[in-house]
Amino acid sequence: MTERQPHGSARPGGRTARTRAAVLAAAFDELDAHGFGALTMDGLAQRSGVHVSTIRRRWRTVEGVIGDLLAQQGTTIPIPGTGDFRQDLHALAEAIARFYASPRNRSLIEGIVAAAAHDPLVGPIVRDVFAARVQHVTQLVHRAIDRGELPPDTDATDVIAALGAPFYYRLLITRQPIDDRLTHAAAEAAYHAARAGTFSRPSPR
Amino acid sequence: MTERQPHGSARPGGRTARTRAAVLAAAFDELDAHGFGALTMDGLAQRSGVHVSTIRRRWRTVEGVIGDLLAQQGTTIPIPGTGDFRQDLHALAEAIARFYASPRNRSLIEGIVAAAAHDPLVGPIVRDVFAARVQHVTQLVHRAIDRGELPPDTDATDVIAALGAPFYYRLLITRQPIDDRLTHAAAEAAYHAARAGTFSRPSPR
């Protein structure tokens, strides 16, 4: 217990992992109960049973906790592999729609975007979390290229961003529920645009 | 001067209009200088020369001022009328890109989305401002339908939302600069999707 460990190291399933799980679960519950605006370090400490100084040491700010939660939640979206590009896009769109059907996940994304407006440290967290999430899912585009369904010079990141964009526009800007029509249109629009070569890059990166 | 006027009424170009212009200009300057997080009623009063009680009476909150500013700024985006749907979409995308090339306009949208996360009164402002802005620009879609360039049952609002979405995704989520490639792809993607019937509604609304 008194042994010094390098910052951030942890045995999987050990105390550090349990602490993280407890604090992220508490943050998720607090978002659900009171929304992002009411999140405090003390509130997280109280709900998680983890000492506030431990939370502060590990995440520094509420925004740091939310960034970590965002990273954790994002990985729950699976990569479709139906063998067909169009079906994969629909499956991905449906997974995103299911993800944001949860008010907690809506609060999470809205809260983190809000935090980024006020704290210059949060913007990079949002950017990096989404870059990793998009990168992860680009596999379905690469498989479509390999099957000859898309131009070989298609930028996979652009395809996934195009599919995702309408959801965030709906959540953050037009602020209406995500419905089947949006979900279907997001997939179809990305499909037709990609097939038409909209996301081609003349020379590969 | 002592005559009572109904709330919100104003002679065009009169004192009320000048007050509004001064306060919105001050808000725009403050956003540029310090960002949304530093906006206060007192700061707006000081910079605009308008008494803080007047600002508070008219807009109630900083978020109210920003909502009004957002509405005012949005109307500066002109409706393209090139006679060609695809060219119109490119012209609109370029206008949006120019609009958000200004750091002040980036701060404005980021600030208002952040405010919406914390204040339930702001969400409807964002929604209504964008609904009006999108509605305004749908003319170019209706003209394309009239020219036979699009299926007659195309939902014009969906087309404009599809074109706009990638810009807000870039601004708020992936947080990179808006470049020519994004601008071009946003227009092309909306074009191909609309032409393929992605935004058709079986029965007109």
XYZ file of N, CA, C and O in Angstrom, chain B residues 98-167:
280
model
N -17.119 30.822 -44.214
C -16.641 32.193 -43.979
C -17.138 32.710 -42.640
O -16.401 33.359 -41.900
N -18.390 32.407 -42.350
C -18.982 32.863 -41.084
C -18.165 32.337 -39.898
O -17.829 33.081 -38.983
N -17.817 31.062 -39.927
C -17.111 30.468 -38.794
C -15.594 30.591 -38.895
O -14.870 30.084 -38.036
N -15.119 31.277 -39.927
C -13.691 31.610 -39.963
C -13.402 32.669 -38.900
O -12.263 32.808 -38.440
N -14.423 33.408 -38.496
C -14.267 34.411 -37.444
C -14.257 33.749 -36.077
O -15.206 33.058 -35.699
N -13.176 33.971 -35.287
C -13.129 33.392 -33.941
C -14.308 33.840 -33.088
O -14.785 33.093 -32.236
N -14.798 35.075 -33.336
C -15.941 35.550 -32.567
C -17.173 34.705 -32.834
O -17.932 34.393 -31.920
N -17.373 34.338 -34.082
C -18.546 33.524 -34.385
C -18.391 32.104 -33.851
O -19.371 31.468 -33.467
N -17.163 31.606 -33.849
C -16.917 30.297 -33.215
C -17.227 30.372 -31.723
O -17.888 29.493 -31.167
N -16.738 31.420 -31.067
C -17.015 31.594 -29.632
C -18.505 31.710 -29.374
O -19.014 31.207 -28.372
N -19.177 32.397 -30.287
C -20.608 32.623 -30.127
C -21.370 31.301 -30.111
O -22.161 31.041 -29.207
N -21.098 30.451 -31.083
C -21.847 29.197 -31.151
C -21.441 28.276 -30.009
O -22.279 27.624 -29.378
N -20.146 28.281 -29.709
C -19.688 27.421 -28.620
C -20.271 27.899 -27.289
O -20.730 27.108 -26.467
N -20.300 29.202 -27.117
C -20.831 29.779 -25.888
C -22.305 29.495 -25.702
O -22.760 29.167 -24.602
N -23.051 29.591 -26.774
C -24.497 29.417 -26.636
C -24.849 27.939 -26.405
O -25.760 27.626 -25.639
N -24.097 27.051 -27.037
C -24.335 25.624 -26.796
C -23.964 25.280 -25.344
O -24.660 24.513 -24.675
N -22.891 25.897 -24.866
C -22.500 25.687 -23.469
C -23.571 26.223 -22.533
O -23.951 25.566 -21.553
N -24.078 27.396 -22.841
C -25.107 28.001 -21.985
C -26.343 27.108 -21.925
O -26.982 26.979 -20.882
N -26.651 26.472 -23.053
C -27.832 25.605 -23.109
C -27.698 24.407 -22.170
O -28.695 23.892 -21.658
N -26.460 23.980 -21.931
C -26.242 22.833 -21.046
C -26.541 23.204 -19.594
O -26.897 22.351 -18.794
N -26.385 24.470 -19.271
C -26.524 24.898 -17.883
C -27.867 25.573 -17.600
O -28.303 25.615 -16.470
N -28.479 26.144 -18.612
C -29.684 26.948 -18.415
C -30.784 26.445 -19.343
O -30.690 26.558 -20.566
N -31.838 25.857 -18.756
C -32.914 25.282 -19.580
C -33.625 26.313 -20.454
O -34.338 25.940 -21.385
N -33.428 27.619 -20.177
C -34.072 28.641 -21.010
C -33.329 28.865 -22.320
O -33.866 29.442 -23.267
N -32.068 28.435 -22.367
C -31.245 28.744 -23.534
C -31.457 27.741 -24.671
O -31.437 28.110 -25.854
N -31.681 26.488 -24.320
C -31.893 25.463 -25.343
C -32.918 25.880 -26.388
O -32.644 25.834 -27.584
N -34.109 26.319 -25.950
C -35.119 26.752 -26.925
C -34.663 27.928 -27.787
O -35.077 28.033 -28.947
N -33.818 28.813 -27.229
C -33.302 29.931 -28.036
C -32.460 29.387 -29.190
O -32.634 29.770 -30.348
N -31.547 28.478 -28.867
C -30.685 27.881 -29.893
C -31.548 27.193 -30.952
O -31.390 27.405 -32.159
N -32.479 26.387 -30.471
C -33.349 25.629 -31.373
C -34.117 26.569 -32.298
O -34.163 26.366 -33.512
N -34.714 27.626 -31.726
C -35.545 28.522 -32.523
C -34.720 29.341 -33.514
O -35.139 29.554 -34.654
N -33.558 29.809 -33.070
C -32.696 30.586 -33.968
C -32.302 29.729 -35.171
O -32.386 30.163 -36.317
N -31.898 28.498 -34.907
C -31.470 27.642 -36.010
C -32.644 27.199 -36.874
O -32.504 27.093 -38.093
N -33.783 26.957 -36.253
C -34.963 26.585 -37.044
C -35.291 27.701 -38.032
O -35.552 27.448 -39.211
N -35.231 28.952 -37.563
C -35.539 30.095 -38.433
C -34.497 30.231 -39.534
O -34.813 30.479 -40.703
N -33.241 30.045 -39.159
C -32.148 30.195 -40.108
C -32.235 29.125 -41.207
O -32.107 29.425 -42.396
N -32.461 27.882 -40.777
C -32.576 26.776 -41.732
C -33.788 26.994 -42.642
O -33.702 26.864 -43.868
N -34.906 27.349 -42.016
C -36.141 27.582 -42.765
C -35.930 28.621 -43.876
O -36.353 28.439 -45.019
N -35.256 29.692 -43.521
C -34.948 30.784 -44.437
C -34.217 30.276 -45.689
O -34.539 30.648 -46.815
N -33.261 29.385 -45.475
C -32.396 28.945 -46.570
C -33.033 27.817 -47.387
O -32.566 27.491 -48.476
N -34.125 27.220 -46.870
C -34.747 26.107 -47.601
C -35.249 26.534 -48.978
O -35.507 25.677 -49.818
N -35.380 27.837 -49.193
C -35.774 28.339 -50.515
C -34.968 27.701 -51.647
O -35.494 27.417 -52.707
N -33.676 27.533 -51.411
C -32.839 26.999 -52.495
C -33.211 25.558 -52.820
O -33.042 25.114 -53.969
N -33.710 24.836 -51.836
C -34.155 23.461 -52.078
C -35.481 23.473 -52.842
O -35.666 22.708 -53.801
N -36.385 24.344 -52.431
C -37.675 24.432 -53.124
C -37.476 24.820 -54.595
O -38.143 24.285 -55.478
N -36.550 25.705 -54.843
C -36.269 26.088 -56.237
C -35.708 24.902 -57.025
O -36.029 24.711 -58.197
N -34.859 24.102 -56.359
C -34.293 22.925 -57.040
C -35.396 21.904 -57.358
O -35.385 21.267 -58.408
N -36.346 21.776 -56.434
C -37.495 20.883 -56.688
C -38.293 21.415 -57.879
O -38.654 20.659 -58.787
N -38.537 22.723 -57.892
C -39.293 23.342 -58.995
C -38.593 23.140 -60.344
O -39.246 22.987 -61.373
N -37.272 23.152 -60.335
C -36.513 22.936 -61.571
C -36.408 21.459 -61.935
O -35.805 21.108 -62.943
N -36.928 20.590 -61.084
C -36.870 19.156 -61.365
C -35.535 18.521 -61.029
O -35.246 17.400 -61.445
N -34.727 19.215 -60.222
C -33.414 18.666 -59.869
C -33.493 17.680 -58.706
O -32.541 16.933 -58.459
N -34.602 17.733 -57.973
C -34.757 16.878 -56.787
C -36.136 16.234 -56.800
O -37.077 16.799 -57.363
N -36.253 15.076 -56.133
C -37.590 14.477 -55.996
C -38.547 15.487 -55.362
O -38.158 16.194 -54.427
N -39.788 15.557 -55.840
C -40.744 16.553 -55.329
C -41.040 16.405 -53.835
O -41.401 17.383 -53.185
N -40.858 15.188 -53.296
C -41.180 14.987 -51.876
C -39.946 15.168 -50.974
O -39.941 14.733 -49.823
N -38.920 15.834 -51.510
C -37.719 16.087 -50.708
C -38.045 17.025 -49.537
O -38.677 18.055 -49.737
N -37.599 16.653 -48.342
C -37.775 17.530 -47.180
C -36.652 18.570 -47.182
O -35.477 18.246 -46.958
N -37.025 19.818 -47.433
C -36.033 20.885 -47.616
C -35.230 21.138 -46.342
O -34.019 21.395 -46.393
N -35.888 21.051 -45.214
C -35.205 21.262 -43.930
C -34.115 20.214 -43.710
O -33.010 20.528 -43.256
N -34.433 18.971 -44.054
C -33.449 17.897 -43.883
C -32.207 18.124 -44.753
O -31.090 17.811 -44.339
N -32.415 18.640 -45.951
C -31.274 18.885 -46.847
C -30.349 19.937 -46.240
O -29.124 19.749 -46.179
N -30.942 21.026 -45.765
C -30.127 22.110 -45.200
C -29.442 21.655 -43.908
O -28.273 21.973 -43.660
N -30.155 20.889 -43.094
C -29.544 20.367 -41.859
C -28.374 19.443 -42.187
O -27.337 19.486 -41.522
N -28.534 18.632 -43.234
C -27.454 17.715 -43.628
C -26.227 18.501 -44.085
O -25.088 18.134 -43.798
N -26.457 19.585 -44.784
C -25.327 20.411 -45.228
C -24.640 21.091 -44.046
O -23.416 21.211 -44.003
N -25.425 21.545 -43.078
C -24.854 22.283 -41.950
C -24.162 21.403 -40.922
O -23.165 21.813 -40.317
N -24.685 20.182 -40.734
C -24.217 19.323 -39.638
C -22.695 19.150 -39.571
O -22.117 19.254 -38.485
N -22.004 18.909 -40.694
C -20.564 18.677 -40.596
C -19.779 19.868 -40.022
O -18.744 19.675 -39.388
N -20.310 21.077 -40.235
C -19.622 22.249 -39.695
C -19.686 22.267 -38.175
O -18.694 22.562 -37.509
